[in-house]
């Protein structure tokens, strides 16, 4: 594991070692220490190995080496899983004067290529092994490695050394955030990643899998109905859907995968929810990237009023109540100071417990790097307090209130008894939608006179 012995590089590796210890403390994963040979001085040093999961990514093995004799340090990342079915390419636009973008973490595999198109600069796979670093760290390491042999180049060919000096000034300006540039990682193994995809475009390199089979477009009968819906959903969602329905026919139609963009299929059927209304269940899955998605669409006419449903959870039994949350419903838990705007999580058929678990998992996925070992202490402590409180609510260690506010009245929480009015913990109220709500839903400019006339005729 040879690497330039610069102060910047050593500090970066020390941070990786500290991060490994922090992850061990948080997750309880064992930190293995192995005595190994130092390639610089020939004495024995210590390599620390940690199997962990990088938030928003996948499982990796972190390796940090340190020699107490010559102070040689190095780190490396290897992947605990397998090669992905698809390669990946990440493109990040880094504006000038925004140093926080340079702090985004980068996971680079052994076979990934790093490019900065504006400088016509490329780091081939063999130049840097698998690493866990930042944008700044990757570029600074490249600068350090290019400077290593500059004195020898000056003796051999001063013109080449001078040209490299000019290039290093530009590359160093990018590393310090003084110049805008584009950072690209191209990885055929699919095992590289850049933190926070908000400004990062991921392109799946479409490697079609051989031997995949599809149901023909059109419809499938009752025999294949459950298989078709279960294929596009998790077991929990499928079980919740089948509780209310036994579809005689499931319609299938072509669509596009929302993750990788290849052709996929969407399956749809209509069912009636007791105490509620007729709804349309849609489930899609992609045989190429494995993406799955399910949605619940309301059937029938648009209600004239919105509805707010309030449930007071007092016991563990209340967690098993069925919940239908449409994509126009907001979710609020006052005791947790949590409020999800309409559209968050999409349409769901689940339970109270499933909804809370889904919220917890979604927050961890979205803010993975903000709560990982590289997060600022106050952010991490704030998240831990929030998550601890959420886990208490999942165990019903205290009473709390779940509120679904749906401007289209397409959400539902099942009562504990057959008589909706007899359930004292569950209440609902209808309200007139505001002009702004109708505007967001596109109802103010909706004209159905032609359709109404055709229907009357």
PDB file of C-alpha atoms in Angstrom, residues 46-317:
ATOM      1  CA  UNK A  46      -0.854  -2.544  11.928  1.00  0.00           C
ATOM      2  CA  UNK A  47      -3.781  -2.765   9.499  1.00  0.00           C
ATOM      3  CA  UNK A  48      -7.293  -2.089  10.795  1.00  0.00           C
ATOM      4  CA  UNK A  49     -10.213  -3.652   8.908  1.00  0.00           C
ATOM      5  CA  UNK A  50     -13.847  -2.671   9.320  1.00  0.00           C
ATOM      6  CA  UNK A  51     -16.884  -4.021   7.483  1.00  0.00           C
ATOM      7  CA  UNK A  52     -19.484  -1.259   7.439  1.00  0.00           C
ATOM      8  CA  UNK A  53     -22.256   0.227   5.350  1.00  0.00           C
ATOM      9  CA  UNK A  54     -21.839   3.684   3.858  1.00  0.00           C
ATOM     10  CA  UNK A  55     -25.134   5.601   4.184  1.00  0.00           C
ATOM     11  CA  UNK A  56     -27.059   5.857   0.927  1.00  0.00           C
ATOM     12  CA  UNK A  57     -24.623   3.379  -0.700  1.00  0.00           C
ATOM     13  CA  UNK A  58     -23.663  -0.216   0.170  1.00  0.00           C
ATOM     14  CA  UNK A  59     -21.411  -2.395   2.327  1.00  0.00           C
ATOM     15  CA  UNK A  60     -17.659  -1.836   2.067  1.00  0.00           C
ATOM     16  CA  UNK A  61     -14.471  -2.887   3.850  1.00  0.00           C
ATOM     17  CA  UNK A  62     -12.417   0.040   5.190  1.00  0.00           C
ATOM     18  CA  UNK A  63      -8.695  -0.678   5.586  1.00  0.00           C
ATOM     19  CA  UNK A  64      -6.331   1.722   7.392  1.00  0.00           C
ATOM     20  CA  UNK A  65      -2.603   0.893   7.693  1.00  0.00           C
ATOM     21  CA  UNK A  66      -0.116   2.592  10.050  1.00  0.00           C
ATOM     22  CA  UNK A  67       3.541   1.828  10.714  1.00  0.00           C
ATOM     23  CA  UNK A  68       4.876   2.985  14.124  1.00  0.00           C
ATOM     24  CA  UNK A  69       8.491   2.748  12.882  1.00  0.00           C
ATOM     25  CA  UNK A  70       8.456   5.096   9.859  1.00  0.00           C
ATOM     26  CA  UNK A  71       4.977   6.682  10.312  1.00  0.00           C
ATOM     27  CA  UNK A  72       3.840   5.378   6.914  1.00  0.00           C
ATOM     28  CA  UNK A  73       0.048   5.515   6.620  1.00  0.00           C
ATOM     29  CA  UNK A  74      -2.381   4.422   3.945  1.00  0.00           C
ATOM     30  CA  UNK A  75      -6.039   3.608   3.511  1.00  0.00           C
ATOM     31  CA  UNK A  76      -8.106   1.654   1.019  1.00  0.00           C
ATOM     32  CA  UNK A  77     -11.743   0.774   0.340  1.00  0.00           C
ATOM     33  CA  UNK A  78     -12.827  -2.602  -1.012  1.00  0.00           C
ATOM     34  CA  UNK A  79     -16.368  -3.744  -1.673  1.00  0.00           C
ATOM     35  CA  UNK A  80     -17.891  -6.525   0.346  1.00  0.00           C
ATOM     36  CA  UNK A  81     -20.533  -7.319  -2.246  1.00  0.00           C
ATOM     37  CA  UNK A  82     -20.381  -8.279  -5.906  1.00  0.00           C
ATOM     38  CA  UNK A  83     -20.044  -6.424  -9.176  1.00  0.00           C
ATOM     39  CA  UNK A  84     -23.265  -4.599  -9.956  1.00  0.00           C
ATOM     40  CA  UNK A  85     -25.429  -5.580 -12.958  1.00  0.00           C
ATOM     41  CA  UNK A  86     -24.887  -2.068 -14.332  1.00  0.00           C
ATOM     42  CA  UNK A  87     -22.002   0.320 -14.463  1.00  0.00           C
ATOM     43  CA  UNK A  88     -22.500   3.902 -13.319  1.00  0.00           C
ATOM     44  CA  UNK A  89     -21.293   7.382 -14.174  1.00  0.00           C
ATOM     45  CA  UNK A  90     -21.655  10.331 -11.777  1.00  0.00           C
ATOM     46  CA  UNK A  91     -21.321  13.929 -12.961  1.00  0.00           C
ATOM     47  CA  UNK A  92     -21.078  16.694 -10.352  1.00  0.00           C
ATOM     48  CA  UNK A  93     -20.993  20.395 -11.247  1.00  0.00           C
ATOM     49  CA  UNK A  94     -18.774  22.225  -8.726  1.00  0.00           C
ATOM     50  CA  UNK A  95     -19.312  26.023  -8.774  1.00  0.00           C
ATOM     51  CA  UNK A  96     -16.583  28.432  -7.721  1.00  0.00           C
ATOM     52  CA  UNK A  97     -16.733  29.934  -4.236  1.00  0.00           C
ATOM     53  CA  UNK A  98     -18.733  27.091  -2.629  1.00  0.00           C
ATOM     54  CA  UNK A  99     -16.225  25.131  -0.521  1.00  0.00           C
ATOM     55  CA  UNK A 100     -18.954  22.978   1.047  1.00  0.00           C
ATOM     56  CA  UNK A 101     -19.392  21.199  -2.293  1.00  0.00           C
ATOM     57  CA  UNK A 102     -15.724  20.144  -2.137  1.00  0.00           C
ATOM     58  CA  UNK A 103     -16.467  18.375   1.173  1.00  0.00           C
ATOM     59  CA  UNK A 104     -18.833  15.885  -0.462  1.00  0.00           C
ATOM     60  CA  UNK A 105     -17.661  12.368   0.161  1.00  0.00           C
ATOM     61  CA  UNK A 106     -16.515  10.245  -2.753  1.00  0.00           C
ATOM     62  CA  UNK A 107     -16.407   6.452  -2.916  1.00  0.00           C
ATOM     63  CA  UNK A 108     -14.066   5.310  -5.708  1.00  0.00           C
ATOM     64  CA  UNK A 109     -13.598   1.663  -6.610  1.00  0.00           C
ATOM     65  CA  UNK A 110     -10.414   0.106  -8.009  1.00  0.00           C
ATOM     66  CA  UNK A 111     -11.710   0.235 -11.603  1.00  0.00           C
ATOM     67  CA  UNK A 112     -13.232   3.727 -11.604  1.00  0.00           C
ATOM     68  CA  UNK A 113     -11.896   6.579 -13.737  1.00  0.00           C
ATOM     69  CA  UNK A 114     -11.995  10.183 -12.499  1.00  0.00           C
ATOM     70  CA  UNK A 115     -12.234  13.033 -15.002  1.00  0.00           C
ATOM     71  CA  UNK A 116     -12.232  16.847 -14.991  1.00  0.00           C
ATOM     72  CA  UNK A 117     -13.317  17.671 -18.567  1.00  0.00           C
ATOM     73  CA  UNK A 118     -12.510  21.405 -18.357  1.00  0.00           C
ATOM     74  CA  UNK A 119      -8.830  20.615 -17.712  1.00  0.00           C
ATOM     75  CA  UNK A 120      -8.775  17.530 -19.975  1.00  0.00           C
ATOM     76  CA  UNK A 121      -7.567  15.715 -16.846  1.00  0.00           C
ATOM     77  CA  UNK A 122      -8.130  12.027 -16.196  1.00  0.00           C
ATOM     78  CA  UNK A 123      -7.084   9.741 -13.348  1.00  0.00           C
ATOM     79  CA  UNK A 124      -7.006   6.162 -14.700  1.00  0.00           C
ATOM     80  CA  UNK A 125      -8.031   3.258 -12.431  1.00  0.00           C
ATOM     81  CA  UNK A 126      -4.465   2.078 -11.811  1.00  0.00           C
ATOM     82  CA  UNK A 127      -3.350   5.512 -10.520  1.00  0.00           C
ATOM     83  CA  UNK A 128      -5.558   5.574  -7.404  1.00  0.00           C
ATOM     84  CA  UNK A 129      -6.859   2.447  -5.726  1.00  0.00           C
ATOM     85  CA  UNK A 130     -10.251   2.162  -4.041  1.00  0.00           C
ATOM     86  CA  UNK A 131     -10.635   5.114  -1.674  1.00  0.00           C
ATOM     87  CA  UNK A 132     -13.131   6.850   0.586  1.00  0.00           C
ATOM     88  CA  UNK A 133     -12.343  10.551   0.395  1.00  0.00           C
ATOM     89  CA  UNK A 134     -13.822  13.924  -0.609  1.00  0.00           C
ATOM     90  CA  UNK A 135     -13.777  15.931  -3.836  1.00  0.00           C
ATOM     91  CA  UNK A 136     -11.018  18.091  -2.365  1.00  0.00           C
ATOM     92  CA  UNK A 137      -9.106  15.042  -1.102  1.00  0.00           C
ATOM     93  CA  UNK A 138      -9.126  13.319  -4.505  1.00  0.00           C
ATOM     94  CA  UNK A 139      -7.885  16.416  -6.338  1.00  0.00           C
ATOM     95  CA  UNK A 140      -5.307  17.272  -3.657  1.00  0.00           C
ATOM     96  CA  UNK A 141      -3.922  13.749  -3.831  1.00  0.00           C
ATOM     97  CA  UNK A 142      -3.644  14.048  -7.606  1.00  0.00           C
ATOM     98  CA  UNK A 143      -1.766  17.357  -7.190  1.00  0.00           C
ATOM     99  CA  UNK A 144       0.631  15.820  -4.655  1.00  0.00           C
ATOM    100  CA  UNK A 145       1.366  12.822  -6.881  1.00  0.00           C
ATOM    101  CA  UNK A 146       2.025  14.984  -9.953  1.00  0.00           C
ATOM    102  CA  UNK A 147       4.427  17.189  -7.952  1.00  0.00           C
ATOM    103  CA  UNK A 148       6.435  14.212  -6.707  1.00  0.00           C
ATOM    104  CA  UNK A 149       8.699  13.926  -9.778  1.00  0.00           C
ATOM    105  CA  UNK A 150       8.779  17.584 -10.805  1.00  0.00           C
ATOM    106  CA  UNK A 151      12.451  18.083  -9.852  1.00  0.00           C
ATOM    107  CA  UNK A 152      13.510  15.122 -11.999  1.00  0.00           C
ATOM    108  CA  UNK A 153      11.414  16.472 -14.900  1.00  0.00           C
ATOM    109  CA  UNK A 154      13.113  19.869 -14.638  1.00  0.00           C
ATOM    110  CA  UNK A 155      16.486  18.218 -15.118  1.00  0.00           C
ATOM    111  CA  UNK A 156      15.313  16.052 -18.010  1.00  0.00           C
ATOM    112  CA  UNK A 157      13.017  18.489 -19.858  1.00  0.00           C
ATOM    113  CA  UNK A 158      12.365  21.950 -18.313  1.00  0.00           C
ATOM    114  CA  UNK A 159       9.607  22.757 -20.836  1.00  0.00           C
ATOM    115  CA  UNK A 160       7.514  19.752 -19.769  1.00  0.00           C
ATOM    116  CA  UNK A 161       8.044  20.591 -16.093  1.00  0.00           C
ATOM    117  CA  UNK A 162       6.962  24.178 -16.743  1.00  0.00           C
ATOM    118  CA  UNK A 163       3.815  23.022 -18.549  1.00  0.00           C
ATOM    119  CA  UNK A 164       2.972  20.687 -15.634  1.00  0.00           C
ATOM    120  CA  UNK A 165       3.488  23.571 -13.157  1.00  0.00           C
ATOM    121  CA  UNK A 166       0.954  25.653 -15.082  1.00  0.00           C
ATOM    122  CA  UNK A 167      -1.474  22.726 -15.092  1.00  0.00           C
ATOM    123  CA  UNK A 168      -0.991  22.128 -11.351  1.00  0.00           C
ATOM    124  CA  UNK A 169      -1.962  25.745 -10.655  1.00  0.00           C
ATOM    125  CA  UNK A 170      -5.286  25.185 -12.427  1.00  0.00           C
ATOM    126  CA  UNK A 171      -5.891  21.815 -10.718  1.00  0.00           C
ATOM    127  CA  UNK A 172      -5.008  23.272  -7.317  1.00  0.00           C
ATOM    128  CA  UNK A 173      -7.435  26.178  -7.952  1.00  0.00           C
ATOM    129  CA  UNK A 174     -10.172  23.591  -8.538  1.00  0.00           C
ATOM    130  CA  UNK A 175      -9.220  21.725  -5.333  1.00  0.00           C
ATOM    131  CA  UNK A 176      -9.501  24.991  -3.341  1.00  0.00           C
ATOM    132  CA  UNK A 177     -12.823  25.978  -4.913  1.00  0.00           C
ATOM    133  CA  UNK A 178     -11.404  29.018  -6.711  1.00  0.00           C
ATOM    134  CA  UNK A 179     -12.432  27.741 -10.142  1.00  0.00           C
ATOM    135  CA  UNK A 180     -15.642  26.094 -11.343  1.00  0.00           C
ATOM    136  CA  UNK A 181     -15.289  22.627 -12.830  1.00  0.00           C
ATOM    137  CA  UNK A 182     -17.064  19.334 -13.482  1.00  0.00           C
ATOM    138  CA  UNK A 183     -16.145  16.216 -11.495  1.00  0.00           C
ATOM    139  CA  UNK A 184     -16.908  12.882 -13.188  1.00  0.00           C
ATOM    140  CA  UNK A 185     -16.586   9.300 -11.936  1.00  0.00           C
ATOM    141  CA  UNK A 186     -17.040   6.560 -14.539  1.00  0.00           C
ATOM    142  CA  UNK A 187     -17.175   3.080 -13.017  1.00  0.00           C
ATOM    143  CA  UNK A 188     -18.032  -0.038 -15.073  1.00  0.00           C
ATOM    144  CA  UNK A 189     -18.382  -2.074 -11.859  1.00  0.00           C
ATOM    145  CA  UNK A 190     -21.143   0.180 -10.480  1.00  0.00           C
ATOM    146  CA  UNK A 191     -19.374   0.456  -7.108  1.00  0.00           C
ATOM    147  CA  UNK A 192     -18.562   4.175  -6.964  1.00  0.00           C
ATOM    148  CA  UNK A 193     -20.604   7.001  -5.516  1.00  0.00           C
ATOM    149  CA  UNK A 194     -20.701  10.751  -4.831  1.00  0.00           C
ATOM    150  CA  UNK A 195     -22.496  12.112  -1.769  1.00  0.00           C
ATOM    151  CA  UNK A 196     -25.829  13.921  -2.132  1.00  0.00           C
ATOM    152  CA  UNK A 197     -27.414  13.440  -5.568  1.00  0.00           C
ATOM    153  CA  UNK A 198     -29.302  16.761  -5.471  1.00  0.00           C
ATOM    154  CA  UNK A 199     -26.728  18.354  -7.809  1.00  0.00           C
ATOM    155  CA  UNK A 200     -25.295  15.076  -8.993  1.00  0.00           C
ATOM    156  CA  UNK A 201     -26.515  13.339 -12.143  1.00  0.00           C
ATOM    157  CA  UNK A 202     -26.254   9.556 -12.109  1.00  0.00           C
ATOM    158  CA  UNK A 203     -26.388   7.744 -15.396  1.00  0.00           C
ATOM    159  CA  UNK A 204     -26.899   3.999 -15.320  1.00  0.00           C
ATOM    160  CA  UNK A 205     -24.881   2.333 -18.054  1.00  0.00           C
ATOM    161  CA  UNK A 206     -27.561   0.086 -19.420  1.00  0.00           C
ATOM    162  CA  UNK A 207     -26.268  -3.458 -19.480  1.00  0.00           C
ATOM    163  CA  UNK A 208     -29.313  -5.524 -20.352  1.00  0.00           C
ATOM    164  CA  UNK A 209     -29.610  -8.766 -18.441  1.00  0.00           C
ATOM    165  CA  UNK A 210     -30.000 -11.925 -20.490  1.00  0.00           C
ATOM    166  CA  UNK A 211     -32.805 -14.354 -19.859  1.00  0.00           C
ATOM    167  CA  UNK A 212     -35.360 -11.926 -18.405  1.00  0.00           C
ATOM    168  CA  UNK A 213     -39.001 -12.747 -19.109  1.00  0.00           C
ATOM    169  CA  UNK A 214     -42.024 -10.494 -19.162  1.00  0.00           C
ATOM    170  CA  UNK A 215     -45.765 -10.950 -19.103  1.00  0.00           C
ATOM    171  CA  UNK A 216     -47.382  -9.935 -22.410  1.00  0.00           C
ATOM    172  CA  UNK A 217     -48.988  -6.499 -22.476  1.00  0.00           C
ATOM    173  CA  UNK A 218     -52.735  -6.545 -21.930  1.00  0.00           C
ATOM    174  CA  UNK A 219     -54.240  -8.416 -19.019  1.00  0.00           C
ATOM    175  CA  UNK A 220     -53.546 -11.453 -16.861  1.00  0.00           C
ATOM    176  CA  UNK A 221     -56.169 -13.626 -15.225  1.00  0.00           C
ATOM    177  CA  UNK A 222     -56.814 -14.485 -11.590  1.00  0.00           C
ATOM    178  CA  UNK A 223     -54.128 -17.201 -11.517  1.00  0.00           C
ATOM    179  CA  UNK A 224     -51.313 -14.756 -12.278  1.00  0.00           C
ATOM    180  CA  UNK A 225     -52.885 -11.736 -10.602  1.00  0.00           C
ATOM    181  CA  UNK A 226     -51.327 -12.177  -7.170  1.00  0.00           C
ATOM    182  CA  UNK A 227     -47.957 -13.055  -8.706  1.00  0.00           C
ATOM    183  CA  UNK A 228     -48.022  -9.915 -10.854  1.00  0.00           C
ATOM    184  CA  UNK A 229     -48.807  -7.563  -7.961  1.00  0.00           C
ATOM    185  CA  UNK A 230     -46.466  -9.292  -5.512  1.00  0.00           C
ATOM    186  CA  UNK A 231     -43.621  -9.065  -8.033  1.00  0.00           C
ATOM    187  CA  UNK A 232     -43.825  -5.261  -7.976  1.00  0.00           C
ATOM    188  CA  UNK A 233     -44.115  -4.801  -4.209  1.00  0.00           C
ATOM    189  CA  UNK A 234     -42.517  -5.742  -0.933  1.00  0.00           C
ATOM    190  CA  UNK A 235     -44.150  -8.647   0.971  1.00  0.00           C
ATOM    191  CA  UNK A 236     -45.642  -6.216   3.520  1.00  0.00           C
ATOM    192  CA  UNK A 237     -47.322  -4.037   0.878  1.00  0.00           C
ATOM    193  CA  UNK A 238     -48.534  -7.054  -1.090  1.00  0.00           C
ATOM    194  CA  UNK A 239     -50.073  -8.557   2.055  1.00  0.00           C
ATOM    195  CA  UNK A 240     -51.856  -5.283   2.818  1.00  0.00           C
ATOM    196  CA  UNK A 241     -53.234  -5.077  -0.711  1.00  0.00           C
ATOM    197  CA  UNK A 242     -54.443  -8.681  -0.799  1.00  0.00           C
ATOM    198  CA  UNK A 243     -56.311  -8.160   2.482  1.00  0.00           C
ATOM    199  CA  UNK A 244     -58.806  -6.020   0.600  1.00  0.00           C
ATOM    200  CA  UNK A 245     -58.826  -7.588  -2.822  1.00  0.00           C
ATOM    201  CA  UNK A 246     -58.742 -10.723  -4.896  1.00  0.00           C
ATOM    202  CA  UNK A 247     -58.624  -9.221  -8.403  1.00  0.00           C
ATOM    203  CA  UNK A 248     -60.067 -11.272 -11.205  1.00  0.00           C
ATOM    204  CA  UNK A 249     -57.986  -9.387 -13.715  1.00  0.00           C
ATOM    205  CA  UNK A 250     -54.821  -7.315 -13.554  1.00  0.00           C
ATOM    206  CA  UNK A 251     -54.161  -4.947 -16.443  1.00  0.00           C
ATOM    207  CA  UNK A 252     -50.574  -4.534 -17.657  1.00  0.00           C
ATOM    208  CA  UNK A 253     -49.252  -1.758 -19.871  1.00  0.00           C
ATOM    209  CA  UNK A 254     -45.791  -0.585 -20.991  1.00  0.00           C
ATOM    210  CA  UNK A 255     -43.994   2.149 -19.039  1.00  0.00           C
ATOM    211  CA  UNK A 256     -40.503   3.485 -18.346  1.00  0.00           C
ATOM    212  CA  UNK A 257     -38.390   2.680 -15.278  1.00  0.00           C
ATOM    213  CA  UNK A 258     -38.026   5.765 -13.094  1.00  0.00           C
ATOM    214  CA  UNK A 259     -34.507   4.724 -12.003  1.00  0.00           C
ATOM    215  CA  UNK A 260     -32.630   3.621 -15.135  1.00  0.00           C
ATOM    216  CA  UNK A 261     -34.967   4.708 -17.938  1.00  0.00           C
ATOM    217  CA  UNK A 262     -35.359   1.336 -19.703  1.00  0.00           C
ATOM    218  CA  UNK A 263     -38.696  -0.095 -20.803  1.00  0.00           C
ATOM    219  CA  UNK A 264     -40.658  -1.687 -17.969  1.00  0.00           C
ATOM    220  CA  UNK A 265     -44.217  -2.743 -17.172  1.00  0.00           C
ATOM    221  CA  UNK A 266     -46.870  -1.365 -14.853  1.00  0.00           C
ATOM    222  CA  UNK A 267     -49.630  -3.569 -13.456  1.00  0.00           C
ATOM    223  CA  UNK A 268     -52.962  -2.122 -12.378  1.00  0.00           C
ATOM    224  CA  UNK A 269     -56.220  -3.297 -10.846  1.00  0.00           C
ATOM    225  CA  UNK A 270     -59.282  -1.723  -9.229  1.00  0.00           C
ATOM    226  CA  UNK A 271     -60.471  -2.728  -5.762  1.00  0.00           C
ATOM    227  CA  UNK A 272     -62.871  -1.505  -3.101  1.00  0.00           C
ATOM    228  CA  UNK A 273     -61.611  -0.645   0.399  1.00  0.00           C
ATOM    229  CA  UNK A 274     -64.227  -1.288   3.133  1.00  0.00           C
ATOM    230  CA  UNK A 275     -65.350   1.897   4.960  1.00  0.00           C
ATOM    231  CA  UNK A 276     -63.579   3.897   2.266  1.00  0.00           C
ATOM    232  CA  UNK A 277     -63.981   3.921  -1.520  1.00  0.00           C
ATOM    233  CA  UNK A 278     -62.940   2.350  -4.792  1.00  0.00           C
ATOM    234  CA  UNK A 279     -59.218   2.768  -5.509  1.00  0.00           C
ATOM    235  CA  UNK A 280     -56.772   1.900  -8.293  1.00  0.00           C
ATOM    236  CA  UNK A 281     -53.623  -0.006  -7.323  1.00  0.00           C
ATOM    237  CA  UNK A 282     -50.607   0.405  -9.630  1.00  0.00           C
ATOM    238  CA  UNK A 283     -47.338  -1.517  -9.266  1.00  0.00           C
ATOM    239  CA  UNK A 284     -44.266  -1.398 -11.493  1.00  0.00           C
ATOM    240  CA  UNK A 285     -40.939  -3.222 -11.465  1.00  0.00           C
ATOM    241  CA  UNK A 286     -37.783  -3.180 -13.568  1.00  0.00           C
ATOM    242  CA  UNK A 287     -36.020  -6.418 -14.471  1.00  0.00           C
ATOM    243  CA  UNK A 288     -32.809  -4.556 -15.303  1.00  0.00           C
ATOM    244  CA  UNK A 289     -32.018  -2.493 -12.180  1.00  0.00           C
ATOM    245  CA  UNK A 290     -34.481  -4.093  -9.722  1.00  0.00           C
ATOM    246  CA  UNK A 291     -36.373  -0.841  -9.038  1.00  0.00           C
ATOM    247  CA  UNK A 292     -39.868  -1.374  -7.600  1.00  0.00           C
ATOM    248  CA  UNK A 293     -42.647   1.113  -7.021  1.00  0.00           C
ATOM    249  CA  UNK A 294     -46.304   0.974  -6.022  1.00  0.00           C
ATOM    250  CA  UNK A 295     -48.936   3.686  -6.026  1.00  0.00           C
ATOM    251  CA  UNK A 296     -52.500   4.027  -4.908  1.00  0.00           C
ATOM    252  CA  UNK A 297     -54.772   6.219  -7.032  1.00  0.00           C
ATOM    253  CA  UNK A 298     -58.277   7.259  -5.983  1.00  0.00           C
ATOM    254  CA  UNK A 299     -61.236   6.215  -8.092  1.00  0.00           C
ATOM    255  CA  UNK A 300     -64.474   8.080  -8.744  1.00  0.00           C
ATOM    256  CA  UNK A 301     -65.152  11.808  -8.698  1.00  0.00           C
ATOM    257  CA  UNK A 302     -63.103  14.508  -6.984  1.00  0.00           C
ATOM    258  CA  UNK A 303     -64.579  15.210  -3.517  1.00  0.00           C
ATOM    259  CA  UNK A 304     -65.910  18.705  -2.925  1.00  0.00           C
ATOM    260  CA  UNK A 305     -64.140  19.004   0.449  1.00  0.00           C
ATOM    261  CA  UNK A 306     -60.848  17.972   1.969  1.00  0.00           C
ATOM    262  CA  UNK A 307     -60.545  15.766   5.038  1.00  0.00           C
ATOM    263  CA  UNK A 308     -58.317  15.736   8.103  1.00  0.00           C
ATOM    264  CA  UNK A 309     -58.063  12.430  10.000  1.00  0.00           C
ATOM    265  CA  UNK A 310     -56.713  12.327  13.544  1.00  0.00           C
ATOM    266  CA  UNK A 311     -55.747   9.130  15.387  1.00  0.00           C
ATOM    267  CA  UNK A 312     -54.544   8.960  18.997  1.00  0.00           C
ATOM    268  CA  UNK A 313     -52.238   5.958  19.435  1.00  0.00           C
ATOM    269  CA  UNK A 314     -52.501   4.597  22.977  1.00  0.00           C
ATOM    270  CA  UNK A 315     -51.423   0.950  22.692  1.00  0.00           C
ATOM    271  CA  UNK A 316     -49.407  -1.417  20.528  1.00  0.00           C
ATOM    272  CA  UNK A 317     -52.650  -2.655  18.953  1.00  0.00           C
TER     273      UNK A 317
END
